Tab-separated table of C-alpha atoms in Angstrom:
chain	number	residue	atom	x	y	z
A	1	UNK	CA	140.227	133.543	99.436
A	2	UNK	CA	139.459	133.960	103.137
A	3	UNK	CA	142.377	135.178	105.229
A	4	UNK	CA	140.865	134.627	108.665
A	5	UNK	CA	139.407	131.384	110.009
A	6	UNK	CA	136.807	130.899	112.762
A	7	UNK	CA	137.081	127.394	114.229
A	8	UNK	CA	133.849	127.082	116.205
A	9	UNK	CA	130.533	128.945	115.877
A	10	UNK	CA	130.794	130.000	119.529
A	11	UNK	CA	134.270	131.533	119.160
A	12	UNK	CA	134.825	135.264	119.614
A	13	UNK	CA	138.229	135.114	117.897
A	14	UNK	CA	139.501	133.910	114.536
A	15	UNK	CA	142.953	132.858	113.316
A	16	UNK	CA	144.924	134.744	110.659
A	17	UNK	CA	145.657	132.361	107.786
A	18	UNK	CA	148.347	134.768	106.595
A	19	UNK	CA	149.766	138.108	107.684
A	20	UNK	CA	146.867	140.578	108.037
A	21	UNK	CA	147.660	144.247	107.532
A	22	UNK	CA	145.967	147.038	109.474
A	23	UNK	CA	142.829	148.126	107.615
A	24	UNK	CA	142.107	144.735	106.011
A	25	UNK	CA	138.348	143.988	105.916
A	26	UNK	CA	136.698	140.549	105.790
A	27	UNK	CA	133.125	139.582	106.695
A	28	UNK	CA	132.540	142.894	108.438
A	29	UNK	CA	135.746	142.632	110.520
A	30	UNK	CA	138.290	145.421	110.074
A	31	UNK	CA	141.783	144.781	111.395
A	32	UNK	CA	142.618	147.840	113.489
A	33	UNK	CA	146.242	146.708	113.784
A	34	UNK	CA	148.544	144.195	112.072
A	35	UNK	CA	147.719	140.551	112.888
A	36	UNK	CA	150.719	138.193	112.475
A	37	UNK	CA	150.295	134.873	110.666
A	38	UNK	CA	148.668	132.310	112.972
A	39	UNK	CA	147.671	134.850	115.592
A	40	UNK	CA	144.165	135.772	116.806
A	41	UNK	CA	141.880	138.629	115.788
A	42	UNK	CA	138.872	139.709	117.885
A	43	UNK	CA	135.533	139.150	116.132
A	44	UNK	CA	133.610	141.171	118.731
A	45	UNK	CA	134.272	143.720	121.452
A	46	UNK	CA	135.454	141.796	124.538
A	47	UNK	CA	135.294	143.460	127.940
A	48	UNK	CA	138.015	143.256	130.567
A	49	UNK	CA	137.592	139.995	132.512
A	50	UNK	CA	135.416	138.388	129.813
A	51	UNK	CA	136.435	134.975	128.493
A	52	UNK	CA	138.141	134.692	125.125
A	53	UNK	CA	136.643	131.704	123.286
A	54	UNK	CA	138.463	129.447	120.798
A	55	UNK	CA	137.610	125.823	119.880
A	56	UNK	CA	134.262	126.652	121.544
A	57	UNK	CA	135.973	126.845	124.957
A	58	UNK	CA	137.626	129.560	127.071
A	59	UNK	CA	141.351	130.005	126.457
A	60	UNK	CA	141.673	132.697	129.140
A	61	UNK	CA	140.209	136.116	129.857
A	62	UNK	CA	140.798	139.642	128.596
A	63	UNK	CA	143.297	141.622	130.690
A	64	UNK	CA	141.791	144.831	129.342
A	65	UNK	CA	138.999	145.907	127.033
A	66	UNK	CA	139.566	144.451	123.566
A	67	UNK	CA	138.022	146.026	120.485
A	68	UNK	CA	136.638	144.169	117.485
A	69	UNK	CA	139.542	143.821	115.024
A	70	UNK	CA	142.269	143.922	117.709
A	71	UNK	CA	145.215	141.547	117.776
A	72	UNK	CA	144.788	139.173	120.748
A	73	UNK	CA	147.915	137.772	122.363
A	74	UNK	CA	149.863	137.842	125.644
A	75	UNK	CA	149.581	141.656	125.915
A	76	UNK	CA	145.811	141.466	126.429
A	77	UNK	CA	144.962	137.806	127.197
A	78	UNK	CA	145.600	135.971	130.471
A	79	UNK	CA	145.121	132.351	131.568
A	80	UNK	CA	142.181	131.199	133.708
A	81	UNK	CA	144.153	128.285	135.164
A	82	UNK	CA	144.779	128.130	138.867
A	83	UNK	CA	144.972	125.291	141.384
A	84	UNK	CA	143.711	121.737	141.829
A	85	UNK	CA	140.063	121.338	140.800
A	86	UNK	CA	137.233	119.154	142.090
A	87	UNK	CA	135.739	117.433	139.045
A	88	UNK	CA	132.350	115.745	138.729
A	89	UNK	CA	131.811	112.444	136.924
A	90	UNK	CA	129.705	112.945	133.796
A	91	UNK	CA	128.586	109.511	132.564
A	92	UNK	CA	129.725	106.085	131.355
A	93	UNK	CA	130.767	105.901	127.697
A	94	UNK	CA	130.398	102.661	125.774
A	95	UNK	CA	133.399	101.424	123.794
A	96	UNK	CA	132.635	98.605	121.357
A	97	UNK	CA	135.189	98.325	118.534
A	98	UNK	CA	134.061	96.917	115.219
A	99	UNK	CA	135.739	94.249	113.122
A	100	UNK	CA	138.030	95.846	110.546
A	101	UNK	CA	139.442	94.605	107.258
A	102	UNK	CA	142.575	96.700	107.749
A	103	UNK	CA	145.703	94.535	107.893
A	104	UNK	CA	149.393	95.097	108.472
A	105	UNK	CA	152.410	92.809	108.048
A	106	UNK	CA	154.351	92.399	111.273
A	107	UNK	CA	156.693	90.123	113.198
A	108	UNK	CA	154.878	87.912	115.702
A	109	UNK	CA	156.679	87.552	119.020
A	110	UNK	CA	156.548	84.550	121.357
A	111	UNK	CA	154.658	86.533	124.011
A	112	UNK	CA	151.799	87.247	121.595
A	113	UNK	CA	152.798	90.823	120.779
A	114	UNK	CA	153.796	92.076	117.343
A	115	UNK	CA	156.739	94.161	116.169
A	116	UNK	CA	156.800	96.328	113.059
A	117	UNK	CA	160.603	96.449	112.987
A	118	UNK	CA	163.134	93.675	113.557
A	119	UNK	CA	166.043	95.542	115.091
A	120	UNK	CA	168.742	94.734	117.625
A	121	UNK	CA	168.746	97.279	120.440
A	122	UNK	CA	171.682	97.900	122.777
A	123	UNK	CA	170.491	99.224	126.136
A	124	UNK	CA	173.029	100.514	128.701
A	125	UNK	CA	172.035	100.098	132.345
A	126	UNK	CA	174.168	103.143	133.184
A	127	UNK	CA	175.609	106.123	131.330
A	128	UNK	CA	179.193	105.010	132.043
A	129	UNK	CA	179.003	102.479	129.192
A	130	UNK	CA	177.352	104.761	126.630
A	131	UNK	CA	180.379	104.952	124.338
A	132	UNK	CA	180.905	101.212	124.541
A	133	UNK	CA	177.310	100.732	123.368
A	134	UNK	CA	177.746	103.218	120.521
A	135	UNK	CA	180.961	101.518	119.391
A	136	UNK	CA	179.257	98.113	119.492
A	137	UNK	CA	176.409	99.396	117.314
A	138	UNK	CA	178.798	100.907	114.759
A	139	UNK	CA	180.967	97.781	114.517
A	140	UNK	CA	178.010	95.372	114.492
A	141	UNK	CA	176.336	97.267	111.646
A	142	UNK	CA	179.570	97.234	109.659
A	143	UNK	CA	179.979	93.470	110.163
A	144	UNK	CA	176.342	92.640	109.401
A	145	UNK	CA	176.100	94.952	106.396
A	146	UNK	CA	177.531	92.342	104.013
A	147	UNK	CA	175.166	89.664	105.284
A	148	UNK	CA	172.177	91.998	105.005
A	149	UNK	CA	173.007	92.588	101.338
A	150	UNK	CA	172.979	88.856	100.616
A	151	UNK	CA	169.981	88.321	98.287
A	152	UNK	CA	169.112	85.165	100.210
A	153	UNK	CA	168.834	87.138	103.436
A	154	UNK	CA	167.772	90.577	102.256
A	155	UNK	CA	164.424	91.950	101.226
A	156	UNK	CA	161.615	89.427	101.489
A	157	UNK	CA	159.215	91.693	99.610
A	158	UNK	CA	159.937	95.161	98.281
A	159	UNK	CA	156.729	96.434	99.882
A	160	UNK	CA	157.448	94.928	103.287
A	161	UNK	CA	161.002	96.039	104.030
A	162	UNK	CA	163.781	93.719	105.132
A	163	UNK	CA	163.774	90.989	107.759
A	164	UNK	CA	166.423	92.915	109.743
A	165	UNK	CA	166.583	96.674	110.296
A	166	UNK	CA	169.926	97.265	111.990
A	167	UNK	CA	171.608	97.642	115.383
A	168	UNK	CA	170.871	100.714	117.510
A	169	UNK	CA	172.293	101.910	120.839
A	170	UNK	CA	170.017	103.969	123.103
A	171	UNK	CA	172.236	105.905	125.468
A	172	UNK	CA	171.286	107.993	128.523
A	173	UNK	CA	173.128	109.573	131.497
A	174	UNK	CA	171.371	107.707	134.317
A	175	UNK	CA	171.470	104.381	136.182
A	176	UNK	CA	173.802	105.419	139.014
A	177	UNK	CA	173.844	108.053	141.767
A	178	UNK	CA	170.043	108.069	141.637
A	179	UNK	CA	167.711	107.483	144.567
A	180	UNK	CA	164.263	106.066	145.163
A	181	UNK	CA	161.692	106.996	142.508
A	182	UNK	CA	164.227	108.384	140.035
A	183	UNK	CA	166.169	105.126	139.988
A	184	UNK	CA	162.970	103.105	139.727
A	185	UNK	CA	161.763	105.269	136.818
A	186	UNK	CA	165.050	104.641	135.022
A	187	UNK	CA	164.724	100.908	135.610
A	188	UNK	CA	161.084	100.811	134.461
A	189	UNK	CA	161.769	102.727	131.250
A	190	UNK	CA	164.877	100.712	130.354
A	191	UNK	CA	163.090	97.413	131.089
A	192	UNK	CA	160.176	98.501	128.893
A	193	UNK	CA	162.609	99.252	126.063
A	194	UNK	CA	164.287	95.867	126.481
A	195	UNK	CA	160.874	94.222	126.186
A	196	UNK	CA	159.675	96.347	123.259
A	197	UNK	CA	158.429	94.134	120.402
A	198	UNK	CA	160.050	96.287	117.687
A	199	UNK	CA	163.341	94.895	118.992
A	200	UNK	CA	163.872	91.386	117.672
A	201	UNK	CA	166.697	91.077	120.163
A	202	UNK	CA	168.469	93.165	122.802
A	203	UNK	CA	171.932	93.361	124.313
A	204	UNK	CA	171.850	94.851	127.821
A	205	UNK	CA	175.234	96.380	128.695
A	206	UNK	CA	176.241	96.994	132.320
A	207	UNK	CA	179.349	98.480	133.896
A	208	UNK	CA	179.037	96.234	136.953
A	209	UNK	CA	179.219	98.526	139.975
A	210	UNK	CA	176.327	100.906	139.245
A	211	UNK	CA	173.142	101.254	141.301
A	212	UNK	CA	171.264	99.762	138.370
A	213	UNK	CA	173.515	96.702	138.133
A	214	UNK	CA	172.125	93.547	136.530
A	215	UNK	CA	171.176	91.965	139.850
A	216	UNK	CA	168.986	94.998	140.600
A	217	UNK	CA	167.759	95.519	137.032
A	218	UNK	CA	166.886	92.011	135.854
A	219	UNK	CA	163.755	91.638	138.080
A	220	UNK	CA	162.188	94.577	136.230
A	221	UNK	CA	162.294	92.551	132.995
A	222	UNK	CA	159.850	89.886	134.171
A	223	UNK	CA	159.721	86.786	131.965
A	224	UNK	CA	161.902	87.286	128.908
A	225	UNK	CA	163.222	85.263	125.977
A	226	UNK	CA	166.827	84.451	126.907
A	227	UNK	CA	167.605	83.489	123.303
A	228	UNK	CA	166.963	87.095	122.226
A	229	UNK	CA	167.967	89.093	125.297
A	230	UNK	CA	171.640	88.876	126.263
A	231	UNK	CA	173.701	90.578	128.993
A	232	UNK	CA	177.236	91.957	129.072
A	233	UNK	CA	178.997	93.169	132.250
A	234	UNK	CA	181.947	95.154	130.929
A	235	UNK	CA	183.989	95.037	134.176
A	236	UNK	CA	183.922	91.235	133.976
A	237	UNK	CA	184.889	91.050	130.304
A	238	UNK	CA	188.425	90.779	128.966
A	239	UNK	CA	187.654	92.697	125.749
A	240	UNK	CA	184.121	94.046	126.135
A	241	UNK	CA	183.827	94.952	122.449
A	242	UNK	CA	184.835	91.503	121.291
A	243	UNK	CA	182.478	89.793	123.749
A	244	UNK	CA	179.671	92.218	122.927
A	245	UNK	CA	179.973	91.516	119.210
A	246	UNK	CA	179.800	87.771	119.882
A	247	UNK	CA	176.557	88.258	121.809
A	248	UNK	CA	175.112	90.439	119.042
A	249	UNK	CA	175.990	87.732	116.523
A	250	UNK	CA	174.110	85.191	118.670
A	251	UNK	CA	171.070	87.481	118.712
A	252	UNK	CA	171.311	88.075	114.961
A	253	UNK	CA	171.435	84.345	114.246
A	254	UNK	CA	168.280	83.945	116.327
A	255	UNK	CA	166.269	86.629	114.499
A	256	UNK	CA	167.582	86.167	110.947
A	257	UNK	CA	164.792	83.758	110.058
A	258	UNK	CA	161.989	86.019	111.304
A	259	UNK	CA	159.369	86.859	108.689
A	260	UNK	CA	156.480	89.290	108.530
A	261	UNK	CA	152.979	87.843	108.758
A	262	UNK	CA	149.616	89.432	108.095
A	263	UNK	CA	147.809	90.532	111.261
A	264	UNK	CA	144.815	92.736	111.999
A	265	UNK	CA	145.167	96.467	112.642
A	266	UNK	CA	143.797	95.841	116.160
A	267	UNK	CA	147.284	94.621	117.133
A	268	UNK	CA	148.821	98.036	116.504
A	269	UNK	CA	149.664	100.567	119.232
A	270	UNK	CA	149.993	104.198	118.073
A	271	UNK	CA	151.331	107.037	120.238
A	272	UNK	CA	150.515	110.720	119.767
A	273	UNK	CA	152.798	113.681	120.431
A	274	UNK	CA	152.991	117.334	119.409
A	275	UNK	CA	156.104	119.457	119.575
A	276	UNK	CA	156.762	123.031	118.527
A	277	UNK	CA	153.045	123.728	118.076
A	278	UNK	CA	151.652	126.726	116.263
A	279	UNK	CA	148.144	128.176	115.991
A	280	UNK	CA	147.296	125.720	113.194
A	281	UNK	CA	148.309	122.567	115.090
A	282	UNK	CA	144.874	122.196	116.666
A	283	UNK	CA	143.110	123.061	113.415
A	284	UNK	CA	144.988	120.842	110.962
A	285	UNK	CA	147.558	118.290	112.181
A	286	UNK	CA	146.118	117.512	115.624
A	287	UNK	CA	142.538	117.530	114.352
A	288	UNK	CA	143.534	115.157	111.548
A	289	UNK	CA	145.236	112.860	114.060
A	290	UNK	CA	141.989	112.913	116.018
A	291	UNK	CA	140.066	111.593	113.028
A	292	UNK	CA	142.633	108.831	112.539
A	293	UNK	CA	142.540	108.082	116.270
A	294	UNK	CA	138.780	107.504	116.051
A	295	UNK	CA	139.262	105.124	113.124
A	296	UNK	CA	142.062	103.178	114.817
A	297	UNK	CA	140.298	102.796	118.159
A	298	UNK	CA	137.062	102.035	116.330
A	299	UNK	CA	138.887	99.063	114.779
A	300	UNK	CA	140.162	97.849	118.155
A	301	UNK	CA	143.682	99.290	118.024
A	302	UNK	CA	145.300	100.947	121.028
A	303	UNK	CA	146.266	104.620	120.991
A	304	UNK	CA	148.162	106.634	123.598
A	305	UNK	CA	147.872	110.344	124.383
A	306	UNK	CA	150.383	111.886	126.802
A	307	UNK	CA	151.819	115.343	127.728
A	308	UNK	CA	149.726	115.871	130.870
A	309	UNK	CA	150.729	119.543	131.326
A	310	UNK	CA	149.270	120.161	127.875
A	311	UNK	CA	145.928	118.771	128.981
A	312	UNK	CA	145.475	121.495	131.634
A	313	UNK	CA	142.492	123.608	130.601
A	314	UNK	CA	141.117	120.887	128.317
A	315	UNK	CA	141.034	117.963	130.745
A	316	UNK	CA	137.255	118.301	131.165
A	317	UNK	CA	136.825	117.211	127.531
A	318	UNK	CA	138.778	114.008	128.203
A	319	UNK	CA	136.960	113.335	131.474
A	320	UNK	CA	133.594	113.532	129.735
A	321	UNK	CA	134.732	110.699	127.464
A	322	UNK	CA	135.954	108.401	130.263
A	323	UNK	CA	134.725	104.836	129.799
A	324	UNK	CA	133.489	104.619	133.396
A	325	UNK	CA	133.853	106.157	136.839
A	326	UNK	CA	137.089	104.252	137.518
A	327	UNK	CA	138.785	105.667	134.413
A	328	UNK	CA	137.377	109.119	135.232
A	329	UNK	CA	138.899	108.993	138.720
A	330	UNK	CA	142.260	107.825	137.338
A	331	UNK	CA	142.162	110.811	134.967
A	332	UNK	CA	141.383	113.191	137.840
A	333	UNK	CA	144.248	111.730	139.878
A	334	UNK	CA	146.624	112.090	136.924
A	335	UNK	CA	145.700	115.744	136.299
A	336	UNK	CA	145.684	116.894	139.925
A	337	UNK	CA	148.744	114.796	140.717
A	338	UNK	CA	150.676	116.534	137.978
A	339	UNK	CA	149.534	119.949	139.174
A	340	UNK	CA	150.769	119.082	142.665
A	341	UNK	CA	154.092	118.042	141.114
A	342	UNK	CA	154.495	121.600	139.844
A	343	UNK	CA	153.322	123.151	143.119
A	344	UNK	CA	155.779	120.983	145.098
A	345	UNK	CA	158.589	122.691	143.181
A	346	UNK	CA	157.169	126.154	143.773
A	347	UNK	CA	155.997	126.491	140.177
A	348	UNK	CA	152.664	127.442	138.682
A	349	UNK	CA	151.007	124.742	136.586
A	350	UNK	CA	150.563	127.102	133.628
A	351	UNK	CA	154.188	128.106	132.933
A	352	UNK	CA	153.701	127.223	129.283
A	353	UNK	CA	153.500	127.767	126.238
A	354	UNK	CA	157.101	127.910	125.065
A	355	UNK	CA	158.581	130.951	123.272
A	356	UNK	CA	158.228	129.126	119.950
A	357	UNK	CA	154.567	128.368	120.672
A	358	UNK	CA	153.924	132.032	121.449
A	359	UNK	CA	155.692	133.208	118.319
A	360	UNK	CA	153.440	130.825	116.382
A	361	UNK	CA	150.311	132.414	117.849
A	362	UNK	CA	149.536	130.353	120.973
A	363	UNK	CA	149.024	132.579	124.013
A	364	UNK	CA	147.831	130.512	126.984
A	365	UNK	CA	148.163	126.925	128.143
A	366	UNK	CA	144.400	126.435	127.721
A	367	UNK	CA	144.733	127.392	124.071
A	368	UNK	CA	147.639	125.004	123.610
A	369	UNK	CA	145.843	122.238	125.517
A	370	UNK	CA	142.593	122.577	123.573
A	371	UNK	CA	144.616	122.162	120.406
A	372	UNK	CA	146.711	119.352	121.891
A	373	UNK	CA	143.780	117.139	122.928
A	374	UNK	CA	142.383	117.332	119.401
A	375	UNK	CA	144.733	114.383	118.751
A	376	UNK	CA	142.353	112.233	120.800
A	377	UNK	CA	139.418	113.013	118.519
A	378	UNK	CA	136.192	111.810	120.107
A	379	UNK	CA	137.598	108.431	121.129
A	380	UNK	CA	136.500	106.932	124.442
A	381	UNK	CA	139.176	107.113	127.144
A	382	UNK	CA	139.573	103.466	128.194
A	383	UNK	CA	142.537	103.566	130.583
A	384	UNK	CA	145.094	105.804	132.285
A	385	UNK	CA	148.719	104.627	132.479
A	386	UNK	CA	151.416	105.590	134.952
A	387	UNK	CA	154.893	106.603	133.807
A	388	UNK	CA	156.692	103.544	132.433
A	389	UNK	CA	153.548	101.395	132.403
A	390	UNK	CA	152.832	99.240	129.360
A	391	UNK	CA	149.615	99.761	127.407
A	392	UNK	CA	147.321	96.740	127.686
A	393	UNK	CA	143.886	98.140	126.786
A	394	UNK	CA	142.312	98.735	123.380
A	395	UNK	CA	140.958	102.197	122.724
A	396	UNK	CA	142.385	105.558	123.797
A	397	UNK	CA	144.825	105.480	126.721
A	398	UNK	CA	146.096	108.517	128.634
A	399	UNK	CA	149.747	108.241	129.686
A	400	UNK	CA	151.166	110.096	132.688
A	401	UNK	CA	154.171	112.113	131.595
A	402	UNK	CA	155.699	115.483	130.825
A	403	UNK	CA	155.458	117.390	127.561
A	404	UNK	CA	159.204	117.553	126.834
A	405	UNK	CA	159.646	116.074	123.378
A	406	UNK	CA	162.385	113.486	123.964
A	407	UNK	CA	161.143	112.426	127.409
A	408	UNK	CA	157.627	112.172	126.009
A	409	UNK	CA	158.474	110.116	122.922
A	410	UNK	CA	160.583	107.786	125.078
A	411	UNK	CA	157.628	107.407	127.453
A	412	UNK	CA	155.333	106.538	124.534
A	413	UNK	CA	157.852	103.999	123.250
A	414	UNK	CA	158.161	102.415	126.699
A	415	UNK	CA	154.363	102.226	126.899
A	416	UNK	CA	154.440	99.996	123.821
A	417	UNK	CA	153.779	102.354	120.903
A	418	UNK	CA	154.890	100.770	117.611
A	419	UNK	CA	154.581	104.109	115.806
A	420	UNK	CA	154.389	107.718	117.016
A	421	UNK	CA	152.441	110.404	115.157
A	422	UNK	CA	154.327	113.614	115.929
A	423	UNK	CA	152.611	116.843	114.904
A	424	UNK	CA	154.564	120.072	114.651
A	425	UNK	CA	154.118	123.625	113.469
A	426	UNK	CA	157.682	124.771	114.058
A	427	UNK	CA	159.570	121.640	112.968
A	428	UNK	CA	162.026	119.270	114.638
A	429	UNK	CA	164.340	116.466	113.441
A	430	UNK	CA	163.639	114.475	116.630
A	431	UNK	CA	162.899	110.780	116.412
A	432	UNK	CA	162.048	108.048	118.917
A	433	UNK	CA	163.367	104.464	118.889
A	434	UNK	CA	160.158	103.605	117.011
A	435	UNK	CA	159.120	105.051	113.636
A	436	UNK	CA	158.111	108.678	114.224
A	437	UNK	CA	155.795	110.086	111.545
A	438	UNK	CA	156.286	113.858	111.532
A	439	UNK	CA	153.146	115.762	110.498
A	440	UNK	CA	153.357	119.475	109.672
A	441	UNK	CA	150.479	121.757	110.606
A	442	UNK	CA	151.294	124.221	107.814
A	443	UNK	CA	152.489	123.846	104.241
A	444	UNK	CA	155.339	126.342	104.655
A	445	UNK	CA	157.062	124.015	107.133
A	446	UNK	CA	156.527	120.991	104.884
A	447	UNK	CA	158.115	122.817	101.940
A	448	UNK	CA	161.035	124.193	104.002
A	449	UNK	CA	161.938	120.962	105.797
A	450	UNK	CA	161.104	118.012	103.524
A	451	UNK	CA	163.958	116.085	105.157
A	452	UNK	CA	162.096	116.252	108.502
A	453	UNK	CA	158.419	116.042	107.613
A	454	UNK	CA	156.620	112.860	106.497
A	455	UNK	CA	153.102	114.235	105.984
A	456	UNK	CA	151.641	117.677	105.306
A	457	UNK	CA	148.400	118.430	107.141
A	458	UNK	CA	148.716	122.105	106.184
A	459	UNK	CA	146.721	121.450	103.032
A	460	UNK	CA	143.639	121.266	105.253
A	461	UNK	CA	143.755	125.052	105.633
A	462	UNK	CA	142.656	125.488	102.019
A	463	UNK	CA	141.029	122.091	101.492
A	464	UNK	CA	139.314	120.913	104.715
A	465	UNK	CA	138.554	117.438	103.346
A	466	UNK	CA	139.288	115.451	106.508
A	467	UNK	CA	138.046	112.199	104.988
A	468	UNK	CA	140.561	112.421	102.145
A	469	UNK	CA	143.523	113.303	104.340
A	470	UNK	CA	142.648	110.817	107.087
A	471	UNK	CA	142.589	108.093	104.404
A	472	UNK	CA	146.045	109.197	103.262
A	473	UNK	CA	147.486	109.363	106.784
A	474	UNK	CA	146.002	105.984	107.728
A	475	UNK	CA	147.531	104.509	104.575
A	476	UNK	CA	150.922	105.966	105.574
A	477	UNK	CA	150.571	104.346	109.007
A	478	UNK	CA	149.915	100.965	107.371
A	479	UNK	CA	152.866	101.384	104.986
A	480	UNK	CA	155.101	102.383	107.900
A	481	UNK	CA	153.961	99.358	109.901
A	482	UNK	CA	154.817	97.218	106.877
A	483	UNK	CA	158.386	98.522	106.760
A	484	UNK	CA	158.397	101.917	105.025
A	485	UNK	CA	161.033	104.094	106.697
A	486	UNK	CA	160.094	107.417	108.277
A	487	UNK	CA	162.303	110.483	107.904
A	488	UNK	CA	163.759	110.044	111.386
A	489	UNK	CA	164.742	106.467	110.455
A	490	UNK	CA	166.244	107.566	107.143
A	491	UNK	CA	168.220	110.272	108.978
A	492	UNK	CA	169.344	107.906	111.743
A	493	UNK	CA	167.801	110.109	114.456
A	494	UNK	CA	166.531	107.860	117.262
A	495	UNK	CA	167.026	109.089	120.826
A	496	UNK	CA	165.776	108.495	124.371
A	497	UNK	CA	165.559	110.560	127.545
A	498	UNK	CA	164.283	109.590	130.995
A	499	UNK	CA	162.295	111.729	133.445
A	500	UNK	CA	164.253	112.911	136.506
A	501	UNK	CA	162.798	114.677	139.529
A	502	UNK	CA	165.106	114.156	142.525
A	503	UNK	CA	168.721	114.723	143.476
A	504	UNK	CA	171.802	113.101	141.941
A	505	UNK	CA	174.435	111.897	144.408
């Protein structure tokens, strides 16, 4: 069996599929030093200053002469990334989705959106009431547990989950002592969560004196269903827990008759995220997500790709697929705007990958980015969203945001993702407020952490049948939309975090 893998015919490196010992020979390549699992081996002599090619694109340049069979990593490879770039528009790309027979069973909301869960969310306007929100969720779940077990109110269909999926509090430390854009970002993200269709109802909990008090926050909600969104100001309540539970009961009585209905797959919004990548992420898990992305967008569904810093070095591939000049320019503004964000803080835009990424074999940000954008497949880029903006366009959307896992998954949730496909080579228990399908890039991780991982893309290393595995992953997405719980849901791991840039008073 082959132990090294060349991704693209134009590459001058290959990836070690297992630990390669010095002296190992394969296809005329002799390892002249040990090559760790997932790391790169030189297929040719590479001169100092010459580009190192992986995925058919440069991932940096040689810092010194590299011999055929050498281990290539941070000791001899350096990034090509620098400052803001002037990009040229390539061409328009036509996006015409086709009618699909794929169906899911979801909850139809009054505003025309669908939800794939019917939960009650408790959203604090400020961190001061976090513990109150957590206590409300615990007590409400205890009270409603007996009603949820009532056969008349429980499972409608064993394949479709229950009509009600529980009460969840999403705490955060913000909402007060914030200024300007930071406060507005907090308000936009929290409002987007309140309006998320996976929440059948929401209790918004305020302290009363915070910057983000209800008078300031409510305008961000727009038109909302007052029968399903309730408000509690704890400073005005006698017993805030007692009053909060009454409001939750009112919400529960409103949603208890909700039922799933069959709708087309084009109603689904799927977010994409990678965290703790390794050298196989771009070859297996991300590449598989790309195939599924093409199938979803081809059927008229909406998909969202974020982590702008992990597009640096691969952004040209996304720009070439922009639907038109307007989308191209929005992509340019997003990329260069994010670079300027780093420069404004005195940082280089390529201070990445993380230590875990490097240990897994990723050397430069270009290498990480080229693997990261594989999640977009060849889908046409139809829109670019700002931070906290809701997705409204079918096809592939790019979402402005950082790469940090919790901030990123919260951003995807706020943008309207019903499900997040989260690829990982290192593993993480993290989960968003929405079902988070964890996809391992290697089989070792899947076997070590079965309590974290929902799907193993590592099998593609030995069996590169993308059609087979994309069918299986798409089927898992449909089952999850229909009510099947993901590992993060089973483990009760559902967190949020909000982007912060400025000072705190």
